[in-house]
Amino acid sequence: MTRLTHAGTPPNVTPMPSDDRRDARSRSPAASTLTPEERQLYTVQVNLAAHGEMLKVEKSRLLVVDGPDVGRALVFSKPIVRIGSNEKNDLVLAEDNTVSRFHCEIRQVRDEYLLVDHASTNGTYVGQLRVREAFLYPNCEILVGSSLIRFVPLVEEVAIQPSEDNRYGDIIGGAPSMQTIYGLLDKVAPSELSVVIEGETGTGKELVSRAIHTHSRRKDGPLVIFDCSAFPENLLESELFGHEKGAFSGAIRTHRGVFERAEGGTIFFDELGEMSVSLQPKFLRALESGEVRRVGGERPIRIDVRVVAATNRDLAQMVEEGSFRRDLFYRLAKVRLRLPPLRERIDDLSLLVDHFLTDLRTRQPAVHRARGFTADAMALIEQYDWPGNVRELRNVVERASTFCEGDQVGVEDLPHDLQARLGRPPRPVGGAIVADIDPGAGLKEAKEKLIEQFERDYLVGLLERHDMNISQVAREAGIDRRHVYRLMKKYDITLPDR
């Protein structure tokens, strides 16, 4: 890549006095010197090793120091900042008639900022050099048309105050670990930062992504949810970037990818760790350039989206193993947020149970009448480690409430597979033992009956815990996906209609 290309003296520019330039380079403005309007433009880049009381905040400031728009400023940490005379740009230089409509842009590439000229009429300069692309350095000055812009990196610390609430949007929980997350979301959600949400299956990663979108400046735009594990590799590129009619066999019409559908809003990439290594470079290129090209298409399409991703895998470990690109990881993980498993916040069980029961009674009052759990039932579920986390708890509450005949869910109403995993023998139901073994059956027949009962209950439990995701069920059970389907067919288990 040619970073700097000398192109002679900049046209139509009155150089800034050298004393002013030296003075500007000798100091960085404190946040207290910014106007209220500039402060509203803040976005927060959080450098998180662990949740703490103080977090480093990194952002950059563009200040017009000379030209018709002198004094205009933008404080940002957006991955792409566009500069030009058109009102759709981030930094609008409407008074400078030597600035092109979409003159140039600044892209965040890993830990650096890359200035890219968009074939502007009068060129883009860093110092005395006309550039097509150039990495910016602190306090450098960029000439755009007749406007001189100073690039200033800023660093400060931001206090993260844990919330005192027991919910954030649709997220339920009053444990200290959850209240710390709520405080962090208060700072991160209004920003433009990309976020990676880490946590076990069922901890509520999608709910967090929805909360981030709802509390952001993009809340009026679309929230597009994309499951990276739901599409085979040969279709993933088309789903991400779209395709033109006739691009391949079966492409009978033009298809807009998720980046286009999320224009002006947020994309939530679920199961990010399942994205193939071969597709990761194209994914990174789209994030860094702010452009996508449909499969079979010729022209690039500009995109303006915020990315939130989730994974139940250890991306940092995958980076070390070479199965996930390091540069893509650092591009996405501006904020890494770990959701605690339910076993680390058992005190939230009663709060979650009450919430689920209320929701079920509201939606299906004729089916769900239970208003609470008995003390014995609560004591039992508090002993369980909840490998499927909040999603598994909801499934258990829904099943127990369905079979409960009174207004309190008792131990006998809890799923038998849950009781079995806690080492409790299944209780008789209506005079018949659960496995329904003939008292006269031989050892082999009785054993086969018990194994079938165990297999079915085990499979049903896994399917519910993983929300019917066959890949995750196969991974936890340590068997092939085809074996899962064979067991489902054997026990007449069908996937629900979506």
PDB file of N, CA, C and O in Angstrom, residues 222-228 231 236-243 255-269 275 283 292 303-306:
ATOM      1  N   PRO A 222     -32.969  -0.261  12.407  1.00  0.00           N
ATOM      2  CA  PRO A 222     -33.255  -1.693  12.566  1.00  0.00           C
ATOM      3  C   PRO A 222     -32.228  -2.388  13.456  1.00  0.00           C
ATOM      4  O   PRO A 222     -31.070  -1.970  13.540  1.00  0.00           O
ATOM      5  N   LEU A 223     -32.678  -3.437  14.130  1.00  0.00           N
ATOM      6  CA  LEU A 223     -31.787  -4.381  14.796  1.00  0.00           C
ATOM      7  C   LEU A 223     -31.908  -5.698  14.043  1.00  0.00           C
ATOM      8  O   LEU A 223     -32.967  -6.325  14.039  1.00  0.00           O
ATOM      9  N   VAL A 224     -30.834  -6.109  13.380  1.00  0.00           N
ATOM     10  CA  VAL A 224     -30.830  -7.331  12.591  1.00  0.00           C
ATOM     11  C   VAL A 224     -30.023  -8.391  13.326  1.00  0.00           C
ATOM     12  O   VAL A 224     -28.869  -8.156  13.689  1.00  0.00           O
ATOM     13  N   ILE A 225     -30.641  -9.540  13.570  1.00  0.00           N
ATOM     14  CA  ILE A 225     -29.988 -10.634  14.282  1.00  0.00           C
ATOM     15  C   ILE A 225     -29.564 -11.698  13.277  1.00  0.00           C
ATOM     16  O   ILE A 225     -30.368 -12.157  12.471  1.00  0.00           O
ATOM     17  N   PHE A 226     -28.298 -12.076  13.329  1.00  0.00           N
ATOM     18  CA  PHE A 226     -27.746 -13.035  12.375  1.00  0.00           C
ATOM     19  C   PHE A 226     -27.004 -14.120  13.128  1.00  0.00           C
ATOM     20  O   PHE A 226     -26.046 -13.845  13.861  1.00  0.00           O
ATOM     21  N   ASP A 227     -27.438 -15.362  12.966  1.00  0.00           N
ATOM     22  CA  ASP A 227     -26.815 -16.507  13.619  1.00  0.00           C
ATOM     23  C   ASP A 227     -25.775 -17.109  12.673  1.00  0.00           C
ATOM     24  O   ASP A 227     -26.122 -17.689  11.639  1.00  0.00           O
ATOM     25  N   CYS A 228     -24.503 -16.960  13.017  1.00  0.00           N
ATOM     26  CA  CYS A 228     -23.427 -17.429  12.137  1.00  0.00           C
ATOM     27  C   CYS A 228     -23.393 -18.944  12.004  1.00  0.00           C
ATOM     28  O   CYS A 228     -22.756 -19.464  11.087  1.00  0.00           O
ATOM     29  N   PHE A 231     -26.170 -21.077   8.921  1.00  0.00           N
ATOM     30  CA  PHE A 231     -26.055 -21.183   7.471  1.00  0.00           C
ATOM     31  C   PHE A 231     -24.814 -21.981   7.102  1.00  0.00           C
ATOM     32  O   PHE A 231     -23.758 -21.819   7.727  1.00  0.00           O
ATOM     33  N   LEU A 236     -23.073 -18.485   3.450  1.00  0.00           N
ATOM     34  CA  LEU A 236     -22.830 -17.458   4.456  1.00  0.00           C
ATOM     35  C   LEU A 236     -22.454 -16.119   3.832  1.00  0.00           C
ATOM     36  O   LEU A 236     -22.936 -15.061   4.241  1.00  0.00           O
ATOM     37  N   GLU A 237     -21.614 -16.144   2.803  1.00  0.00           N
ATOM     38  CA  GLU A 237     -21.196 -14.894   2.162  1.00  0.00           C
ATOM     39  C   GLU A 237     -22.390 -14.167   1.549  1.00  0.00           C
ATOM     40  O   GLU A 237     -22.516 -12.945   1.665  1.00  0.00           O
ATOM     41  N   SER A 238     -23.277 -14.911   0.899  1.00  0.00           N
ATOM     42  CA  SER A 238     -24.464 -14.310   0.301  1.00  0.00           C
ATOM     43  C   SER A 238     -25.367 -13.708   1.365  1.00  0.00           C
ATOM     44  O   SER A 238     -25.947 -12.634   1.169  1.00  0.00           O
ATOM     45  N   GLU A 239     -25.516 -14.391   2.509  1.00  0.00           N
ATOM     46  CA  GLU A 239     -26.370 -13.880   3.574  1.00  0.00           C
ATOM     47  C   GLU A 239     -25.779 -12.626   4.203  1.00  0.00           C
ATOM     48  O   GLU A 239     -26.510 -11.712   4.593  1.00  0.00           O
ATOM     49  N   LEU A 240     -24.457 -12.565   4.300  1.00  0.00           N
ATOM     50  CA  LEU A 240     -23.816 -11.395   4.892  1.00  0.00           C
ATOM     51  C   LEU A 240     -23.837 -10.194   3.956  1.00  0.00           C
ATOM     52  O   LEU A 240     -24.216  -9.090   4.349  1.00  0.00           O
ATOM     53  N   PHE A 241     -23.411 -10.407   2.714  1.00  0.00           N
ATOM     54  CA  PHE A 241     -23.185  -9.287   1.794  1.00  0.00           C
ATOM     55  C   PHE A 241     -24.247  -9.151   0.711  1.00  0.00           C
ATOM     56  O   PHE A 241     -24.262  -8.156  -0.008  1.00  0.00           O
ATOM     57  N   GLY A 242     -25.132 -10.152   0.578  1.00  0.00           N
ATOM     58  CA  GLY A 242     -26.144 -10.105  -0.465  1.00  0.00           C
ATOM     59  C   GLY A 242     -25.621 -10.657  -1.778  1.00  0.00           C
ATOM     60  O   GLY A 242     -24.443 -10.950  -1.924  1.00  0.00           O
ATOM     61  N   HIS A 243     -26.513 -10.791  -2.757  1.00  0.00           N
ATOM     62  CA  HIS A 243     -26.085 -11.222  -4.092  1.00  0.00           C
ATOM     63  C   HIS A 243     -26.983 -10.600  -5.153  1.00  0.00           C
ATOM     64  O   HIS A 243     -28.108 -10.189  -4.881  1.00  0.00           O
ATOM     65  N   HIS A 255     -30.700 -10.097  -3.740  1.00  0.00           N
ATOM     66  CA  HIS A 255     -30.878 -10.324  -2.302  1.00  0.00           C
ATOM     67  C   HIS A 255     -30.007  -9.350  -1.520  1.00  0.00           C
ATOM     68  O   HIS A 255     -28.805  -9.241  -1.773  1.00  0.00           O
ATOM     69  N   ARG A 256     -30.607  -8.621  -0.596  1.00  0.00           N
ATOM     70  CA  ARG A 256     -29.870  -7.696   0.268  1.00  0.00           C
ATOM     71  C   ARG A 256     -29.354  -8.459   1.479  1.00  0.00           C
ATOM     72  O   ARG A 256     -30.101  -9.144   2.172  1.00  0.00           O
ATOM     73  N   GLY A 257     -28.055  -8.332   1.749  1.00  0.00           N
ATOM     74  CA  GLY A 257     -27.457  -9.004   2.891  1.00  0.00           C
ATOM     75  C   GLY A 257     -27.758  -8.294   4.198  1.00  0.00           C
ATOM     76  O   GLY A 257     -28.396  -7.229   4.225  1.00  0.00           O
ATOM     77  N   VAL A 258     -27.286  -8.860   5.287  1.00  0.00           N
ATOM     78  CA  VAL A 258     -27.611  -8.303   6.606  1.00  0.00           C
ATOM     79  C   VAL A 258     -27.007  -6.912   6.794  1.00  0.00           C
ATOM     80  O   VAL A 258     -27.597  -6.074   7.486  1.00  0.00           O
ATOM     81  N   PHE A 259     -25.853  -6.646   6.192  1.00  0.00           N
ATOM     82  CA  PHE A 259     -25.270  -5.321   6.339  1.00  0.00           C
ATOM     83  C   PHE A 259     -26.184  -4.257   5.732  1.00  0.00           C
ATOM     84  O   PHE A 259     -26.381  -3.180   6.313  1.00  0.00           O
ATOM     85  N   GLU A 260     -26.732  -4.537   4.563  1.00  0.00           N
ATOM     86  CA  GLU A 260     -27.647  -3.580   3.937  1.00  0.00           C
ATOM     87  C   GLU A 260     -28.947  -3.460   4.722  1.00  0.00           C
ATOM     88  O   GLU A 260     -29.490  -2.360   4.888  1.00  0.00           O
ATOM     89  N   ARG A 261     -29.463  -4.585   5.210  1.00  0.00           N
ATOM     90  CA  ARG A 261     -30.732  -4.559   5.937  1.00  0.00           C
ATOM     91  C   ARG A 261     -30.614  -3.826   7.271  1.00  0.00           C
ATOM     92  O   ARG A 261     -31.603  -3.329   7.786  1.00  0.00           O
ATOM     93  N   ALA A 262     -29.401  -3.756   7.800  1.00  0.00           N
ATOM     94  CA  ALA A 262     -29.192  -3.098   9.092  1.00  0.00           C
ATOM     95  C   ALA A 262     -28.756  -1.644   8.946  1.00  0.00           C
ATOM     96  O   ALA A 262     -28.373  -1.022   9.934  1.00  0.00           O
ATOM     97  N   GLU A 263     -28.807  -1.105   7.751  1.00  0.00           N
ATOM     98  CA  GLU A 263     -28.345   0.271   7.494  1.00  0.00           C
ATOM     99  C   GLU A 263     -28.938   1.251   8.506  1.00  0.00           C
ATOM    100  O   GLU A 263     -30.145   1.318   8.708  1.00  0.00           O
ATOM    101  N   GLY A 264     -28.054   2.001   9.163  1.00  0.00           N
ATOM    102  CA  GLY A 264     -28.490   2.983  10.150  1.00  0.00           C
ATOM    103  C   GLY A 264     -28.811   2.389  11.504  1.00  0.00           C
ATOM    104  O   GLY A 264     -29.179   3.115  12.427  1.00  0.00           O
ATOM    105  N   GLY A 265     -28.641   1.060  11.640  1.00  0.00           N
ATOM    106  CA  GLY A 265     -28.987   0.407  12.894  1.00  0.00           C
ATOM    107  C   GLY A 265     -27.853  -0.452  13.420  1.00  0.00           C
ATOM    108  O   GLY A 265     -26.675  -0.105  13.312  1.00  0.00           O
ATOM    109  N   THR A 266     -28.225  -1.606  13.973  1.00  0.00           N
ATOM    110  CA  THR A 266     -27.279  -2.487  14.654  1.00  0.00           C
ATOM    111  C   THR A 266     -27.410  -3.904  14.103  1.00  0.00           C
ATOM    112  O   THR A 266     -28.518  -4.358  13.841  1.00  0.00           O
ATOM    113  N   ILE A 267     -26.280  -4.586  13.932  1.00  0.00           N
ATOM    114  CA  ILE A 267     -26.286  -6.008  13.608  1.00  0.00           C
ATOM    115  C   ILE A 267     -25.793  -6.779  14.826  1.00  0.00           C
ATOM    116  O   ILE A 267     -24.751  -6.441  15.400  1.00  0.00           O
ATOM    117  N   PHE A 268     -26.544  -7.806  15.203  1.00  0.00           N
ATOM    118  CA  PHE A 268     -26.115  -8.705  16.266  1.00  0.00           C
ATOM    119  C   PHE A 268     -25.694 -10.028  15.633  1.00  0.00           C
ATOM    120  O   PHE A 268     -26.524 -10.742  15.078  1.00  0.00           O
ATOM    121  N   PHE A 269     -24.399 -10.313  15.675  1.00  0.00           N
ATOM    122  CA  PHE A 269     -23.864 -11.565  15.136  1.00  0.00           C
ATOM    123  C   PHE A 269     -23.772 -12.580  16.270  1.00  0.00           C
ATOM    124  O   PHE A 269     -22.887 -12.490  17.125  1.00  0.00           O
ATOM    125  N   MET A 275     -17.957 -18.659  12.648  1.00  0.00           N
ATOM    126  CA  MET A 275     -17.660 -18.146  11.315  1.00  0.00           C
ATOM    127  C   MET A 275     -16.384 -18.779  10.783  1.00  0.00           C
ATOM    128  O   MET A 275     -15.369 -18.834  11.479  1.00  0.00           O
ATOM    129  N   PHE A 283     -15.133 -10.377   5.960  1.00  0.00           N
ATOM    130  CA  PHE A 283     -15.900  -9.767   7.044  1.00  0.00           C
ATOM    131  C   PHE A 283     -15.137  -8.583   7.630  1.00  0.00           C
ATOM    132  O   PHE A 283     -15.690  -7.493   7.824  1.00  0.00           O
ATOM    133  N   VAL A 292     -19.616  -2.886   1.374  1.00  0.00           N
ATOM    134  CA  VAL A 292     -19.790  -4.291   1.017  1.00  0.00           C
ATOM    135  C   VAL A 292     -20.017  -4.382  -0.484  1.00  0.00           C
ATOM    136  O   VAL A 292     -20.433  -3.414  -1.125  1.00  0.00           O
ATOM    137  N   ILE A 303     -22.033   1.297   3.872  1.00  0.00           N
ATOM    138  CA  ILE A 303     -22.872   0.842   4.980  1.00  0.00           C
ATOM    139  C   ILE A 303     -22.559   1.668   6.224  1.00  0.00           C
ATOM    140  O   ILE A 303     -21.435   2.128   6.416  1.00  0.00           O
ATOM    141  N   ASP A 304     -23.564   1.846   7.040  1.00  0.00           N
ATOM    142  CA  ASP A 304     -23.407   2.537   8.321  1.00  0.00           C
ATOM    143  C   ASP A 304     -24.125   1.701   9.369  1.00  0.00           C
ATOM    144  O   ASP A 304     -25.335   1.828   9.552  1.00  0.00           O
ATOM    145  N   VAL A 305     -23.390   0.826  10.022  1.00  0.00           N
ATOM    146  CA  VAL A 305     -23.975  -0.082  11.005  1.00  0.00           C
ATOM    147  C   VAL A 305     -23.070  -0.149  12.233  1.00  0.00           C
ATOM    148  O   VAL A 305     -21.877   0.141  12.169  1.00  0.00           O
ATOM    149  N   ARG A 306     -23.689  -0.535  13.331  1.00  0.00           N
ATOM    150  CA  ARG A 306     -22.925  -0.850  14.537  1.00  0.00           C
ATOM    151  C   ARG A 306     -22.966  -2.356  14.724  1.00  0.00           C
ATOM    152  O   ARG A 306     -23.989  -2.986  14.474  1.00  0.00           O
TER     153      ARG A 306
END
